[in-house]
PDB file of C-alpha atoms in Angstrom:
ATOM      1  CA  MET A   8      96.747  70.304  90.919  1.00  0.00           C
ATOM      2  CA  VAL A   9      95.422  73.827  90.497  1.00  0.00           C
ATOM      3  CA  SER A  10      91.687  74.259  91.048  1.00  0.00           C
ATOM      4  CA  LYS A  11      89.537  74.141  87.936  1.00  0.00           C
ATOM      5  CA  LYS A  12      87.336  76.822  89.432  1.00  0.00           C
ATOM      6  CA  ILE A  13      89.426  79.766  90.628  1.00  0.00           C
ATOM      7  CA  LEU A  14      92.831  80.701  89.232  1.00  0.00           C
ATOM      8  CA  GLY A  15      93.400  84.304  90.315  1.00  0.00           C
ATOM      9  CA  ALA A  16      96.217  86.191  88.620  1.00  0.00           C
ATOM     10  CA  SER A  17      98.486  84.411  86.123  1.00  0.00           C
ATOM     11  CA  LEU A  18     101.661  86.294  85.229  1.00  0.00           C
ATOM     12  CA  TYR A  19     103.058  86.103  81.711  1.00  0.00           C
ATOM     13  CA  VAL A  20     106.866  86.091  81.600  1.00  0.00           C
ATOM     14  CA  PRO A  21     108.813  85.971  78.312  1.00  0.00           C
ATOM     15  CA  ALA A  22     110.819  82.755  77.989  1.00  0.00           C
ATOM     16  CA  THR A  23     113.837  84.955  77.216  1.00  0.00           C
ATOM     17  CA  HIS A  24     113.710  86.591  80.656  1.00  0.00           C
ATOM     18  CA  LYS A  25     117.114  86.711  82.326  1.00  0.00           C
ATOM     19  CA  ASP A  26     115.633  85.629  85.677  1.00  0.00           C
ATOM     20  CA  LEU A  27     113.383  82.904  84.317  1.00  0.00           C
ATOM     21  CA  GLN A  28     114.977  80.253  86.530  1.00  0.00           C
ATOM     22  CA  LYS A  29     114.537  82.287  89.711  1.00  0.00           C
ATOM     23  CA  ILE A  30     110.916  83.043  88.845  1.00  0.00           C
ATOM     24  CA  ALA A  31     110.217  79.391  88.023  1.00  0.00           C
ATOM     25  CA  ASP A  32     111.706  78.273  91.339  1.00  0.00           C
ATOM     26  CA  GLY A  33     110.049  81.001  93.403  1.00  0.00           C
ATOM     27  CA  GLU A  34     113.259  82.791  94.364  1.00  0.00           C
ATOM     28  CA  LEU A  35     111.710  85.836  92.699  1.00  0.00           C
ATOM     29  CA  LEU A  36     107.970  86.545  92.800  1.00  0.00           C
ATOM     30  CA  GLY A  37     107.459  83.643  95.165  1.00  0.00           C
ATOM     31  CA  TYR A  38     103.862  84.710  95.822  1.00  0.00           C
ATOM     32  CA  LEU A  39     102.709  83.759  92.310  1.00  0.00           C
ATOM     33  CA  ARG A  40      99.932  81.187  92.137  1.00  0.00           C
ATOM     34  CA  SER A  41     100.615  80.596  88.466  1.00  0.00           C
ATOM     35  CA  VAL A  42     103.200  81.739  85.954  1.00  0.00           C
ATOM     36  CA  ILE A  43     103.138  81.348  82.184  1.00  0.00           C
ATOM     37  CA  PHE A  44     106.433  81.181  80.301  1.00  0.00           C
ATOM     38  CA  CYS A  45     105.666  82.757  76.949  1.00  0.00           C
ATOM     39  CA  THR A  46     107.124  81.653  73.625  1.00  0.00           C
ATOM     40  CA  GLU A  47     104.477  83.405  71.533  1.00  0.00           C
ATOM     41  CA  ASP A  48     103.560  87.109  71.371  1.00  0.00           C
ATOM     42  CA  ALA A  49     106.236  88.141  73.866  1.00  0.00           C
ATOM     43  CA  ILE A  50     108.926  86.649  71.616  1.00  0.00           C
ATOM     44  CA  THR A  51     110.012  87.822  68.166  1.00  0.00           C
ATOM     45  CA  ASP A  52     110.779  85.287  65.448  1.00  0.00           C
ATOM     46  CA  SER A  53     114.488  85.984  65.808  1.00  0.00           C
ATOM     47  CA  GLU A  54     114.338  85.286  69.564  1.00  0.00           C
ATOM     48  CA  LEU A  55     112.533  81.968  69.391  1.00  0.00           C
ATOM     49  CA  SER A  56     115.608  79.735  69.287  1.00  0.00           C
ATOM     50  CA  TYR A  57     117.105  81.442  72.332  1.00  0.00           C
ATOM     51  CA  ALA A  58     113.746  81.393  74.145  1.00  0.00           C
ATOM     52  CA  LEU A  59     113.471  77.630  73.731  1.00  0.00           C
ATOM     53  CA  PHE A  60     117.109  77.123  74.729  1.00  0.00           C
ATOM     54  CA  ASN A  61     116.599  79.242  77.840  1.00  0.00           C
ATOM     55  CA  LEU A  62     113.401  77.394  78.669  1.00  0.00           C
ATOM     56  CA  SER A  63     115.093  74.015  78.244  1.00  0.00           C
ATOM     57  CA  LEU A  64     117.762  74.966  80.780  1.00  0.00           C
ATOM     58  CA  VAL A  65     115.117  76.158  83.223  1.00  0.00           C
ATOM     59  CA  LEU A  66     113.019  73.007  82.940  1.00  0.00           C
ATOM     60  CA  GLN A  67     116.026  70.765  83.572  1.00  0.00           C
ATOM     61  CA  GLN A  68     116.846  72.539  86.823  1.00  0.00           C
ATOM     62  CA  MET A  69     113.356  73.580  87.924  1.00  0.00           C
ATOM     63  CA  VAL A  70     112.539  72.504  91.480  1.00  0.00           C
ATOM     64  CA  ASP A  71     109.202  71.153  92.632  1.00  0.00           C
ATOM     65  CA  ARG A  72     106.962  73.981  93.809  1.00  0.00           C
ATOM     66  CA  PRO A  73     103.467  72.899  94.838  1.00  0.00           C
ATOM     67  CA  THR A  74     102.330  76.475  95.532  1.00  0.00           C
ATOM     68  CA  THR A  75     102.940  77.710  91.980  1.00  0.00           C
ATOM     69  CA  GLU A  76     101.455  76.247  88.822  1.00  0.00           C
ATOM     70  CA  ARG A  77     103.797  76.618  85.830  1.00  0.00           C
ATOM     71  CA  PHE A  78     102.646  76.693  82.218  1.00  0.00           C
ATOM     72  CA  VAL A  79     104.206  77.343  78.823  1.00  0.00           C
ATOM     73  CA  ARG A  80     102.381  79.420  76.243  1.00  0.00           C
ATOM     74  CA  VAL A  81     103.528  77.658  73.111  1.00  0.00           C
ATOM     75  CA  ARG A  82     103.832  79.348  69.753  1.00  0.00           C
ATOM     76  CA  ASN A  83     102.368  76.534  67.652  1.00  0.00           C
ATOM     77  CA  PRO A  84     102.007  72.714  67.750  1.00  0.00           C
ATOM     78  CA  ASP A  85     105.625  72.228  66.669  1.00  0.00           C
ATOM     79  CA  VAL A  86     106.881  74.311  69.591  1.00  0.00           C
ATOM     80  CA  MET A  87     104.676  72.285  71.933  1.00  0.00           C
ATOM     81  CA  LYS A  88     106.290  69.100  70.605  1.00  0.00           C
ATOM     82  CA  ARG A  89     109.745  70.550  71.236  1.00  0.00           C
ATOM     83  CA  VAL A  90     108.841  71.567  74.791  1.00  0.00           C
ATOM     84  CA  LEU A  91     107.356  68.157  75.562  1.00  0.00           C
ATOM     85  CA  GLU A  92     110.644  66.567  74.481  1.00  0.00           C
ATOM     86  CA  MET A  93     112.666  68.731  76.869  1.00  0.00           C
ATOM     87  CA  PRO A  94     113.993  67.002  80.018  1.00  0.00           C
ATOM     88  CA  GLY A  95     112.024  68.359  82.964  1.00  0.00           C
ATOM     89  CA  SER A  96     108.859  69.165  81.000  1.00  0.00           C
ATOM     90  CA  GLU A  97     106.984  66.742  83.243  1.00  0.00           C
ATOM     91  CA  LYS A  98     107.279  69.372  86.012  1.00  0.00           C
ATOM     92  CA  LEU A  99     104.943  71.690  84.106  1.00  0.00           C
ATOM     93  CA  THR A 100     101.252  71.896  84.953  1.00  0.00           C
ATOM     94  CA  GLY A 101     100.378  72.349  81.307  1.00  0.00           C
ATOM     95  CA  PHE A 102     100.166  74.654  78.330  1.00  0.00           C
ATOM     96  CA  VAL A 103      98.449  77.812  77.145  1.00  0.00           C
ATOM     97  CA  LEU A 104      97.389  77.386  73.517  1.00  0.00           C
ATOM     98  CA  PRO A 105      97.439  80.503  71.316  1.00  0.00           C
ATOM     99  CA  LYS A 106      94.714  81.493  68.851  1.00  0.00           C
ATOM    100  CA  THR A 107      92.801  78.280  69.387  1.00  0.00           C
ATOM    101  CA  THR A 108      89.962  77.241  67.105  1.00  0.00           C
ATOM    102  CA  ARG A 109      88.126  73.998  66.393  1.00  0.00           C
ATOM    103  CA  HIS A 110      90.375  73.647  63.340  1.00  0.00           C
ATOM    104  CA  ASN A 111      93.739  73.633  65.152  1.00  0.00           C
ATOM    105  CA  PHE A 112      92.819  72.322  68.609  1.00  0.00           C
ATOM    106  CA  ASP A 113      93.444  68.655  67.819  1.00  0.00           C
ATOM    107  CA  ALA A 114      97.009  69.378  66.667  1.00  0.00           C
ATOM    108  CA  TYR A 115      97.686  70.404  70.260  1.00  0.00           C
ATOM    109  CA  PHE A 116      95.417  68.009  72.090  1.00  0.00           C
ATOM    110  CA  ARG A 117      96.636  64.796  70.499  1.00  0.00           C
ATOM    111  CA  GLN A 118     100.107  65.496  71.937  1.00  0.00           C
ATOM    112  CA  VAL A 119      98.828  65.456  75.527  1.00  0.00           C
ATOM    113  CA  ARG A 120      95.841  63.111  75.218  1.00  0.00           C
ATOM    114  CA  LYS A 121      97.443  60.361  77.309  1.00  0.00           C
ATOM    115  CA  THR A 122      99.155  62.659  79.823  1.00  0.00           C
ATOM    116  CA  GLY A 123      98.137  64.649  82.875  1.00  0.00           C
ATOM    117  CA  TYR A 124      98.886  68.041  81.359  1.00  0.00           C
ATOM    118  CA  MET A 125      96.206  70.718  81.606  1.00  0.00           C
ATOM    119  CA  LEU A 126      95.378  73.030  78.719  1.00  0.00           C
ATOM    120  CA  MET A 127      94.174  76.610  78.541  1.00  0.00           C
ATOM    121  CA  PRO A 128      93.059  77.359  74.984  1.00  0.00           C
ATOM    122  CA  THR A 129      93.017  81.074  74.164  1.00  0.00           C
ATOM    123  CA  LEU A 130      90.048  82.574  72.339  1.00  0.00           C
ATOM    124  CA  GLU A 131      91.564  85.382  70.265  1.00  0.00           C
ATOM    125  CA  THR A 132      90.736  84.866  66.581  1.00  0.00           C
ATOM    126  CA  ALA A 133      87.982  86.138  64.292  1.00  0.00           C
ATOM    127  CA  GLU A 134      85.996  82.964  65.042  1.00  0.00           C
ATOM    128  CA  VAL A 135      85.257  84.390  68.496  1.00  0.00           C
ATOM    129  CA  PHE A 136      82.852  86.878  66.895  1.00  0.00           C
ATOM    130  CA  ASP A 137      80.904  84.024  65.272  1.00  0.00           C
ATOM    131  CA  GLU A 138      78.445  82.430  67.700  1.00  0.00           C
ATOM    132  CA  ALA A 139      78.050  79.343  65.538  1.00  0.00           C
ATOM    133  CA  GLU A 140      81.824  78.806  65.497  1.00  0.00           C
ATOM    134  CA  MET A 141      81.975  79.084  69.281  1.00  0.00           C
ATOM    135  CA  ARG A 142      79.198  76.510  69.646  1.00  0.00           C
ATOM    136  CA  MET A 143      81.118  74.151  67.353  1.00  0.00           C
ATOM    137  CA  PHE A 144      84.275  74.720  69.378  1.00  0.00           C
ATOM    138  CA  LEU A 145      82.261  73.857  72.488  1.00  0.00           C
ATOM    139  CA  GLN A 146      81.311  70.564  70.838  1.00  0.00           C
ATOM    140  CA  CYS A 147      85.007  69.964  70.166  1.00  0.00           C
ATOM    141  CA  LEU A 148      85.819  70.454  73.858  1.00  0.00           C
ATOM    142  CA  GLU A 149      83.050  68.063  74.862  1.00  0.00           C
ATOM    143  CA  GLN A 150      84.514  65.160  72.901  1.00  0.00           C
ATOM    144  CA  PRO A 151      85.472  62.098  74.992  1.00  0.00           C
ATOM    145  CA  GLY A 152      88.672  62.587  76.941  1.00  0.00           C
ATOM    146  CA  VAL A 153      89.017  66.297  76.191  1.00  0.00           C
ATOM    147  CA  ARG A 154      87.139  67.951  79.046  1.00  0.00           C
ATOM    148  CA  ASP A 155      89.411  66.603  81.792  1.00  0.00           C
ATOM    149  CA  HIS A 156      92.382  68.381  80.204  1.00  0.00           C
ATOM    150  CA  ILE A 157      90.720  71.814  79.963  1.00  0.00           C
ATOM    151  CA  LEU A 158      91.594  73.969  82.955  1.00  0.00           C
ATOM    152  CA  ALA A 159      90.056  77.177  81.591  1.00  0.00           C
ATOM    153  CA  LEU A 160      89.520  79.146  78.406  1.00  0.00           C
ATOM    154  CA  ARG A 161      91.523  82.366  78.204  1.00  0.00           C
ATOM    155  CA  ILE A 162      90.158  85.441  76.425  1.00  0.00           C
ATOM    156  CA  GLY A 163      92.785  87.241  74.336  1.00  0.00           C
ATOM    157  CA  GLY A 164      91.468  90.773  74.566  1.00  0.00           C
ATOM    158  CA  ASN A 165      94.254  92.608  72.762  1.00  0.00           C
ATOM    159  CA  ASP A 166      94.189  90.265  69.781  1.00  0.00           C
ATOM    160  CA  LEU A 167      90.414  90.571  69.525  1.00  0.00           C
ATOM    161  CA  LEU A 168      90.577  94.360  69.676  1.00  0.00           C
ATOM    162  CA  ALA A 169      93.323  94.315  67.025  1.00  0.00           C
ATOM    163  CA  LEU A 170      90.986  92.407  64.711  1.00  0.00           C
ATOM    164  CA  LEU A 171      88.583  95.328  65.081  1.00  0.00           C
ATOM    165  CA  GLY A 172      91.334  97.827  64.348  1.00  0.00           C
ATOM    166  CA  ILE A 173      91.139  99.470  67.756  1.00  0.00           C
ATOM    167  CA  ARG A 174      93.122  99.580  70.979  1.00  0.00           C
ATOM    168  CA  ARG A 175      91.747  99.567  74.504  1.00  0.00           C
ATOM    169  CA  PRO A 176      91.154 103.177  75.672  1.00  0.00           C
ATOM    170  CA  ARG A 177      93.040 104.330  78.757  1.00  0.00           C
ATOM    171  CA  ASN A 178      89.948 105.553  80.576  1.00  0.00           C
ATOM    172  CA  MET A 179      87.488 102.650  80.437  1.00  0.00           C
ATOM    173  CA  THR A 180      87.323  98.958  81.205  1.00  0.00           C
ATOM    174  CA  ILE A 181      87.277  96.267  78.537  1.00  0.00           C
ATOM    175  CA  TYR A 182      83.547  95.881  79.159  1.00  0.00           C
ATOM    176  CA  ARG A 183      82.832  99.365  77.748  1.00  0.00           C
ATOM    177  CA  THR A 184      84.509  98.503  74.441  1.00  0.00           C
ATOM    178  CA  PRO A 185      82.956  96.404  71.645  1.00  0.00           C
ATOM    179  CA  LEU A 186      84.362  93.341  73.449  1.00  0.00           C
ATOM    180  CA  GLY A 187      81.933  93.763  76.340  1.00  0.00           C
ATOM    181  CA  PRO A 188      79.033  91.979  74.603  1.00  0.00           C
ATOM    182  CA  VAL A 189      81.445  89.443  73.102  1.00  0.00           C
ATOM    183  CA  ILE A 190      82.773  88.475  76.532  1.00  0.00           C
ATOM    184  CA  SER A 191      79.235  88.175  77.876  1.00  0.00           C
ATOM    185  CA  LYS A 192      78.336  85.843  75.019  1.00  0.00           C
ATOM    186  CA  LEU A 193      81.411  83.675  75.638  1.00  0.00           C
ATOM    187  CA  VAL A 194      80.353  83.315  79.269  1.00  0.00           C
ATOM    188  CA  THR A 195      76.839  82.219  78.347  1.00  0.00           C
ATOM    189  CA  THR A 196      78.165  79.880  75.650  1.00  0.00           C
ATOM    190  CA  PHE A 197      80.736  77.993  77.723  1.00  0.00           C
ATOM    191  CA  ARG A 198      79.993  78.325  81.439  1.00  0.00           C
ATOM    192  CA  PRO A 199      76.652  76.490  81.442  1.00  0.00           C
ATOM    193  CA  TYR A 200      78.545  73.449  80.144  1.00  0.00           C
ATOM    194  CA  GLY A 201      81.239  73.540  82.829  1.00  0.00           C
ATOM    195  CA  PHE A 202      84.010  75.471  81.072  1.00  0.00           C
ATOM    196  CA  VAL A 203      85.301  78.498  82.983  1.00  0.00           C
ATOM    197  CA  LEU A 204      87.005  81.555  81.489  1.00  0.00           C
ATOM    198  CA  THR A 205      89.761  83.966  82.451  1.00  0.00           C
ATOM    199  CA  ALA A 206      89.707  87.691  81.721  1.00  0.00           C
ATOM    200  CA  PRO A 207      91.934  89.640  79.310  1.00  0.00           C
ATOM    201  CA  VAL A 208      95.027  91.580  80.285  1.00  0.00           C
ATOM    202  CA  PHE A 209      94.845  95.171  81.457  1.00  0.00           C
ATOM    203  CA  GLU A 210      97.673  96.770  79.542  1.00  0.00           C
ATOM    204  CA  HIS A 211      97.990 100.184  81.228  1.00  0.00           C
ATOM    205  CA  LEU A 212     100.362  99.926  84.181  1.00  0.00           C
ATOM    206  CA  ASP A 213      99.763 103.447  85.523  1.00  0.00           C
ATOM    207  CA  ASN A 214      96.044 103.200  86.302  1.00  0.00           C
ATOM    208  CA  PRO A 215      95.545 100.765  89.191  1.00  0.00           C
ATOM    209  CA  GLY A 216      92.166 102.268  90.016  1.00  0.00           C
ATOM    210  CA  LEU A 217      90.757 101.344  86.633  1.00  0.00           C
ATOM    211  CA  LEU A 218      92.341  97.895  86.859  1.00  0.00           C
ATOM    212  CA  ALA A 219      90.580  97.415  90.192  1.00  0.00           C
ATOM    213  CA  GLN A 220      87.271  98.415  88.605  1.00  0.00           C
ATOM    214  CA  GLU A 221      87.827  95.998  85.735  1.00  0.00           C
ATOM    215  CA  VAL A 222      88.577  93.099  88.082  1.00  0.00           C
ATOM    216  CA  GLU A 223      85.275  93.764  89.831  1.00  0.00           C
ATOM    217  CA  GLU A 224      83.553  93.588  86.441  1.00  0.00           C
ATOM    218  CA  ASP A 225      85.498  90.405  85.618  1.00  0.00           C
ATOM    219  CA  LEU A 226      84.109  88.794  88.742  1.00  0.00           C
ATOM    220  CA  ALA A 227      80.597  90.001  87.971  1.00  0.00           C
ATOM    221  CA  HIS A 228      80.912  88.204  84.613  1.00  0.00           C
ATOM    222  CA  GLY A 229      81.969  84.978  86.316  1.00  0.00           C
ATOM    223  CA  MET A 230      85.632  85.105  85.343  1.00  0.00           C
ATOM    224  CA  VAL A 231      87.859  82.821  87.422  1.00  0.00           C
ATOM    225  CA  GLY A 232      91.183  84.529  86.729  1.00  0.00           C
ATOM    226  CA  LYS A 233      92.941  87.362  84.985  1.00  0.00           C
ATOM    227  CA  THR A 234      96.176  87.540  83.047  1.00  0.00           C
ATOM    228  CA  ALA A 235      98.753  89.871  84.571  1.00  0.00           C
ATOM    229  CA  ILE A 236     101.479  91.356  82.400  1.00  0.00           C
ATOM    230  CA  HIS A 237     103.504  92.824  85.261  1.00  0.00           C
ATOM    231  CA  PRO A 238     104.127  91.739  88.845  1.00  0.00           C
ATOM    232  CA  SER A 239     102.742  95.045  90.116  1.00  0.00           C
ATOM    233  CA  GLN A 240      99.284  93.887  88.972  1.00  0.00           C
ATOM    234  CA  VAL A 241      99.195  90.549  90.773  1.00  0.00           C
ATOM    235  CA  ALA A 242      98.457  91.663  94.332  1.00  0.00           C
ATOM    236  CA  LEU A 243      95.809  94.136  93.223  1.00  0.00           C
ATOM    237  CA  ILE A 244      94.010  91.544  91.111  1.00  0.00           C
ATOM    238  CA  GLU A 245      94.018  88.932  93.847  1.00  0.00           C
ATOM    239  CA  GLN A 246      92.871  91.289  96.600  1.00  0.00           C
ATOM    240  CA  HIS A 247      89.601  91.534  94.697  1.00  0.00           C
ATOM    241  CA  TYR A 248      89.295  87.755  94.815  1.00  0.00           C
ATOM    242  CA  ARG A 249      88.969  87.951  98.584  1.00  0.00           C
ATOM    243  CA  VAL A 250      85.374  87.152  99.482  1.00  0.00           C
ATOM    244  CA  GLN A 251      83.086  89.504 101.396  1.00  0.00           C
ATOM    245  CA  SER A 252      82.468  88.140 104.892  1.00  0.00           C
ATOM    246  CA  THR A 253      78.703  88.473 104.404  1.00  0.00           C
ATOM    247  CA  ASP A 254      78.895  86.299 101.291  1.00  0.00           C
ATOM    248  CA  VAL A 255      80.756  83.625 103.257  1.00  0.00           C
ATOM    249  CA  GLU A 256      78.065  83.682 105.949  1.00  0.00           C
ATOM    250  CA  VAL A 257      75.334  83.284 103.343  1.00  0.00           C
ATOM    251  CA  ALA A 258      77.218  80.520 101.521  1.00  0.00           C
ATOM    252  CA  LEU A 259      77.676  78.502 104.698  1.00  0.00           C
ATOM    253  CA  ARG A 260      73.993  78.887 105.530  1.00  0.00           C
ATOM    254  CA  ILE A 261      72.980  77.753 102.042  1.00  0.00           C
ATOM    255  CA  MET A 262      75.202  74.668 102.338  1.00  0.00           C
ATOM    256  CA  ASP A 263      73.771  73.842 105.783  1.00  0.00           C
ATOM    257  CA  GLU A 264      71.490  70.828 105.370  1.00  0.00           C
ATOM    258  CA  ALA A 265      69.280  72.219 108.115  1.00  0.00           C
ATOM    259  CA  SER A 266      68.503  75.406 106.176  1.00  0.00           C
ATOM    260  CA  PRO A 267      64.997  75.877 104.752  1.00  0.00           C
ATOM    261  CA  ALA A 268      64.517  75.840 100.980  1.00  0.00           C
ATOM    262  CA  VAL A 269      64.096  79.611 100.912  1.00  0.00           C
ATOM    263  CA  PHE A 270      65.185  82.092 103.561  1.00  0.00           C
ATOM    264  CA  LYS A 271      66.079  85.754 104.034  1.00  0.00           C
ATOM    265  CA  MET A 272      69.601  86.750 105.051  1.00  0.00           C
ATOM    266  CA  HIS A 273      71.302  90.166 104.892  1.00  0.00           C
ATOM    267  CA  ASN A 274      68.180  91.550 103.245  1.00  0.00           C
ATOM    268  CA  SER A 275      68.366  89.158 100.299  1.00  0.00           C
ATOM    269  CA  MET A 276      66.359  86.106  99.350  1.00  0.00           C
ATOM    270  CA  CYS A 277      68.404  82.927  99.448  1.00  0.00           C
ATOM    271  CA  GLU A 278      67.155  79.858  97.591  1.00  0.00           C
ATOM    272  CA  VAL A 279      69.091  76.709  98.423  1.00  0.00           C
ATOM    273  CA  ALA A 280      68.463  74.826  95.184  1.00  0.00           C
ATOM    274  CA  THR A 281      69.287  77.831  92.990  1.00  0.00           C
ATOM    275  CA  HIS A 282      72.256  79.193  94.926  1.00  0.00           C
ATOM    276  CA  ARG A 283      74.007  75.982  96.025  1.00  0.00           C
ATOM    277  CA  ALA A 284      76.606  76.009  93.213  1.00  0.00           C
ATOM    278  CA  TRP A 285      77.371  79.674  93.957  1.00  0.00           C
ATOM    279  CA  ALA A 286      77.764  78.855  97.652  1.00  0.00           C
ATOM    280  CA  HIS A 287      80.291  76.093  96.990  1.00  0.00           C
ATOM    281  CA  ASP A 288      82.283  78.381  94.679  1.00  0.00           C
ATOM    282  CA  ILE A 289      82.296  81.158  97.308  1.00  0.00           C
ATOM    283  CA  ALA A 290      83.514  78.780 100.005  1.00  0.00           C
ATOM    284  CA  GLU A 291      86.316  77.549  97.743  1.00  0.00           C
ATOM    285  CA  GLN A 292      87.285  81.095  96.781  1.00  0.00           C
ATOM    286  CA  ALA A 293      87.405  82.133 100.449  1.00  0.00           C
ATOM    287  CA  ARG A 294      89.703  79.195 101.236  1.00  0.00           C
ATOM    288  CA  ASP A 295      92.051  80.138  98.400  1.00  0.00           C
ATOM    289  CA  PHE A 296      92.076  83.933  98.644  1.00  0.00           C
ATOM    290  CA  GLY A 297      90.793  84.818 102.107  1.00  0.00           C
ATOM    291  CA  ILE A 298      87.924  86.896 103.424  1.00  0.00           C
ATOM    292  CA  HIS A 299      87.390  90.642 103.058  1.00  0.00           C
ATOM    293  CA  HIS A 300      86.013  92.037 106.301  1.00  0.00           C
ATOM    294  CA  ALA A 301      84.209  95.343 106.712  1.00  0.00           C
ATOM    295  CA  GLY A 302      86.757  98.120 107.221  1.00  0.00           C
ATOM    296  CA  ASP A 303      89.525  96.399 105.243  1.00  0.00           C
ATOM    297  CA  GLU A 304      91.126  98.571 102.563  1.00  0.00           C
ATOM    298  CA  ILE A 305      90.941  96.408  99.469  1.00  0.00           C
ATOM    299  CA  ASN A 306      93.160  98.690  97.407  1.00  0.00           C
ATOM    300  CA  ASP A 307      95.995  98.888  99.933  1.00  0.00           C
ATOM    301  CA  VAL A 308      98.466  97.155  97.657  1.00  0.00           C
ATOM    302  CA  THR A 309     102.125  96.965  98.589  1.00  0.00           C
ATOM    303  CA  ALA A 310     104.433  98.346  95.909  1.00  0.00           C
ATOM    304  CA  ILE A 311     106.329  95.662  94.048  1.00  0.00           C
ATOM    305  CA  ASN A 312     109.673  96.070  92.341  1.00  0.00           C
ATOM    306  CA  LEU A 313     108.832  96.995  88.758  1.00  0.00           C
ATOM    307  CA  GLN A 314     112.121  95.558  87.505  1.00  0.00           C
ATOM    308  CA  GLN A 315     111.335  91.963  88.448  1.00  0.00           C
ATOM    309  CA  ALA A 316     109.555  91.087  85.208  1.00  0.00           C
ATOM    310  CA  GLN A 317     109.133  92.511  81.758  1.00  0.00           C
ATOM    311  CA  PRO A 318     105.722  93.404  80.363  1.00  0.00           C
ATOM    312  CA  THR A 319     104.624  91.222  77.441  1.00  0.00           C
TER     313      THR A 319
END
């Protein structure tokens, strides 16, 4: 099962995609850690029937692939019911829930309550701007039996910006828009209670430098993953999840039972009791994504065929 802590890049692929089977089986984009077959925003109303038909064929033939987690972003609870009834749906890791609130969450959750499916509710409605609503949604997620099914909470940046009547500028990260404080508040609302979040999409495909900057800010905000809308973004996002070698050294020292309660390392104070959770997360991230050594070029990203997936 995919780690609850660190997800990296998750690529959205429309369920109508002509190569959906090859992507699901890893014949194309075999490096993906997770892929999300979309039946929501990437699909028009007129395409939904074909999208579900195409998805049903893929699920029937989909091979086991332990290295790639596969999710479906459902359109609504009825679509989730239809997907769950498809032969082969048991091969899925779980579901991404659109526009999730405390009012509609149970319509999704009750369908998977007694299963092993993982859920990623998406925070992308007007309720996100209401701190009281988010605290009540937190209470909903803390109900008995719910927590174990929550892999992460996804932040729907474009939908939230649309509610404000604006679009992300081409020359600044999401954190310099009105969503910056909102994202910070979501982190402080959910993370202290054990629920991790993933960062919004970066929609401009011709500015990898700004995407790299945004991923760094994602990580500084404690994000555990980022949605990719094109395969060319995946490698760049995940290179920034590589851990600095000095951080690995510090983490290992903090986890060493022989270490003093407080010590100095690399010109920083290290406090075992305070930094232990961080140290375990860093060690896990290094195992999953590797270590960035001094002199490595973090932005040396190999070009990827832009025709292999459609933007959503």
